[in-house]
GROMACS .gro file of C-alpha atoms in nm:
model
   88
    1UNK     CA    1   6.302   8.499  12.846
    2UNK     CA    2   5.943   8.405  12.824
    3UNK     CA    3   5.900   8.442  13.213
    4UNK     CA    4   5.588   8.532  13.372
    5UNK     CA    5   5.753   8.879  13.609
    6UNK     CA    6   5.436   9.039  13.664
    7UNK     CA    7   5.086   8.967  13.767
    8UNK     CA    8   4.821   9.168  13.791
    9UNK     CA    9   4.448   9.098  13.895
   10UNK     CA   10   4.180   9.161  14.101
   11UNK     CA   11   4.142   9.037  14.453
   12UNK     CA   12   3.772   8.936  14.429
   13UNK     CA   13   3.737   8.705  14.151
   14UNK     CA   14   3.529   8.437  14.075
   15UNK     CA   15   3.606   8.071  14.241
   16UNK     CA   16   3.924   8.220  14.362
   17UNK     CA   17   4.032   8.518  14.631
   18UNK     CA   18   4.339   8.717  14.558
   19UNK     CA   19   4.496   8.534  14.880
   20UNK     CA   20   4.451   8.204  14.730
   21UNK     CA   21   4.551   8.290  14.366
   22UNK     CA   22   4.918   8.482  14.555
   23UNK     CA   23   4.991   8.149  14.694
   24UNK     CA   24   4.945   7.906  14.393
   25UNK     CA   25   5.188   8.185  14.199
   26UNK     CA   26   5.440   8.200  14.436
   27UNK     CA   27   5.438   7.818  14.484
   28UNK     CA   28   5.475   7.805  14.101
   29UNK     CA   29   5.736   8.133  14.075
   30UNK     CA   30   5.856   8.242  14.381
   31UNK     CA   31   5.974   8.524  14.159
   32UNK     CA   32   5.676   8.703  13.993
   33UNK     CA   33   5.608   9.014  14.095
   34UNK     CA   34   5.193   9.028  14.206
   35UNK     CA   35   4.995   9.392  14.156
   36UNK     CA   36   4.666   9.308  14.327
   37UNK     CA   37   4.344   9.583  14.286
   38UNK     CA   38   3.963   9.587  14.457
   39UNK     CA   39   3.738   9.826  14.502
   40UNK     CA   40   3.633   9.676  14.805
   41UNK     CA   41   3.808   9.855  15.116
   42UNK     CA   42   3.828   9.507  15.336
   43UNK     CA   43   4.050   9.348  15.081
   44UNK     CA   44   4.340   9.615  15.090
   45UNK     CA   45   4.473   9.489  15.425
   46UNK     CA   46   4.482   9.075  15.316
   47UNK     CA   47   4.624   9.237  14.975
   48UNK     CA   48   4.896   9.487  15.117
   49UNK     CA   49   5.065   9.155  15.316
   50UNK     CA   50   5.049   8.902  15.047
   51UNK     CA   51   5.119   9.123  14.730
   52UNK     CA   52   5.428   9.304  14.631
   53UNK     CA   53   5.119   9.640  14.571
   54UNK     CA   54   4.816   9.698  14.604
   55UNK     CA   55   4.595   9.949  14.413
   56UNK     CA   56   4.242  10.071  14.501
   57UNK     CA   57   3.974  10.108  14.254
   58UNK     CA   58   3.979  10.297  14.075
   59UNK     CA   59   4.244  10.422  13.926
   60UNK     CA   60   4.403  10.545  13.571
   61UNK     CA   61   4.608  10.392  13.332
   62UNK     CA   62   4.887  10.594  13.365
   63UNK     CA   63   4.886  10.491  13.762
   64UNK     CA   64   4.797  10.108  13.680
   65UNK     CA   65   5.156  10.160  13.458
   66UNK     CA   66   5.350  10.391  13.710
   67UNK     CA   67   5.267  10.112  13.951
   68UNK     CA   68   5.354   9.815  13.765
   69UNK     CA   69   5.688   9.933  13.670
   70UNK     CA   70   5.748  10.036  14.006
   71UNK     CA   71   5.684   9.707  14.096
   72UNK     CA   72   5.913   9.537  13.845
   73UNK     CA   73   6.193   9.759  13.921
   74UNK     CA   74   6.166   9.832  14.274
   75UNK     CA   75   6.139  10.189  14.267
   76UNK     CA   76   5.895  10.437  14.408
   77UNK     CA   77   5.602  10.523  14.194
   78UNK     CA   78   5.671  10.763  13.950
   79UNK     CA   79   5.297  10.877  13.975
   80UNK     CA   80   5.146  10.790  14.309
   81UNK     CA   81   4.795  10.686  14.314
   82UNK     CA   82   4.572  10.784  14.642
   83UNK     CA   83   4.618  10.498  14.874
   84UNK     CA   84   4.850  10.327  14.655
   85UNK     CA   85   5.088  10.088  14.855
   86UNK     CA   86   5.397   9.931  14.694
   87UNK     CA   87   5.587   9.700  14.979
   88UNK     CA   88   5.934   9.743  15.045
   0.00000   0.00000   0.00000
C-alpha cells in the first residue's frame, strides 16, 4: 500500500540524467510508472523511449495532473498538453 506508482522529475538534474535515474527505478520497481519533463528540446527523444511520458516545459498544473493520471491508469490524457507524449 505504501508503493512508490509514480515518478515524476526532470530529465536534467544535477549529478544524475533522467536516463540514468529511469534505470536505477526500474531496477528497483520494475513497476513505477516514470513522468519525465525538460525544457530542453534534445532531451524529449532519450525521454519519450525510456519513460512511460514525457512533458515539455512548460506546462500547467492541470496538464502536469491530466498527465500523471493518464499515466497511472493508462488512459489518454484527459487534457492534452502541446507535444505531450504518453507511450502506449
Amino acid at each position: 500500500a505504501n508503493e512508490i506508482k509514480l515518478v515524476i522529475c526532470d530529465f536534467s538534474m544535477p549529478g544524475i540524467d533522467g536516463g540514468i535515474l529511469v534505470r536505477l527505478l526500474r531496477t528497483l520497481n520494475p513497476a513505477v510508472r516514470l513522468l519525465l519533463c525538460s525544457g530542453q528540446v534534445d532531451n524529449r527523444a532519450v525521454a519519450e523511449q525510456v519513460a512511460d511520458a514525457f512533458l515539455p516545459k512548460p506546462f500547467t498544473a492541470d496538464v502536469l495532473l491530466a498527465t500523471a493520471h493518464s499515466v497511472l491508469h493508462g488512459i489518454a490524457p484527459m487534457l492534452p498538453a502541446p507535444n505531450c507524449v504518453i507511450a502506449a
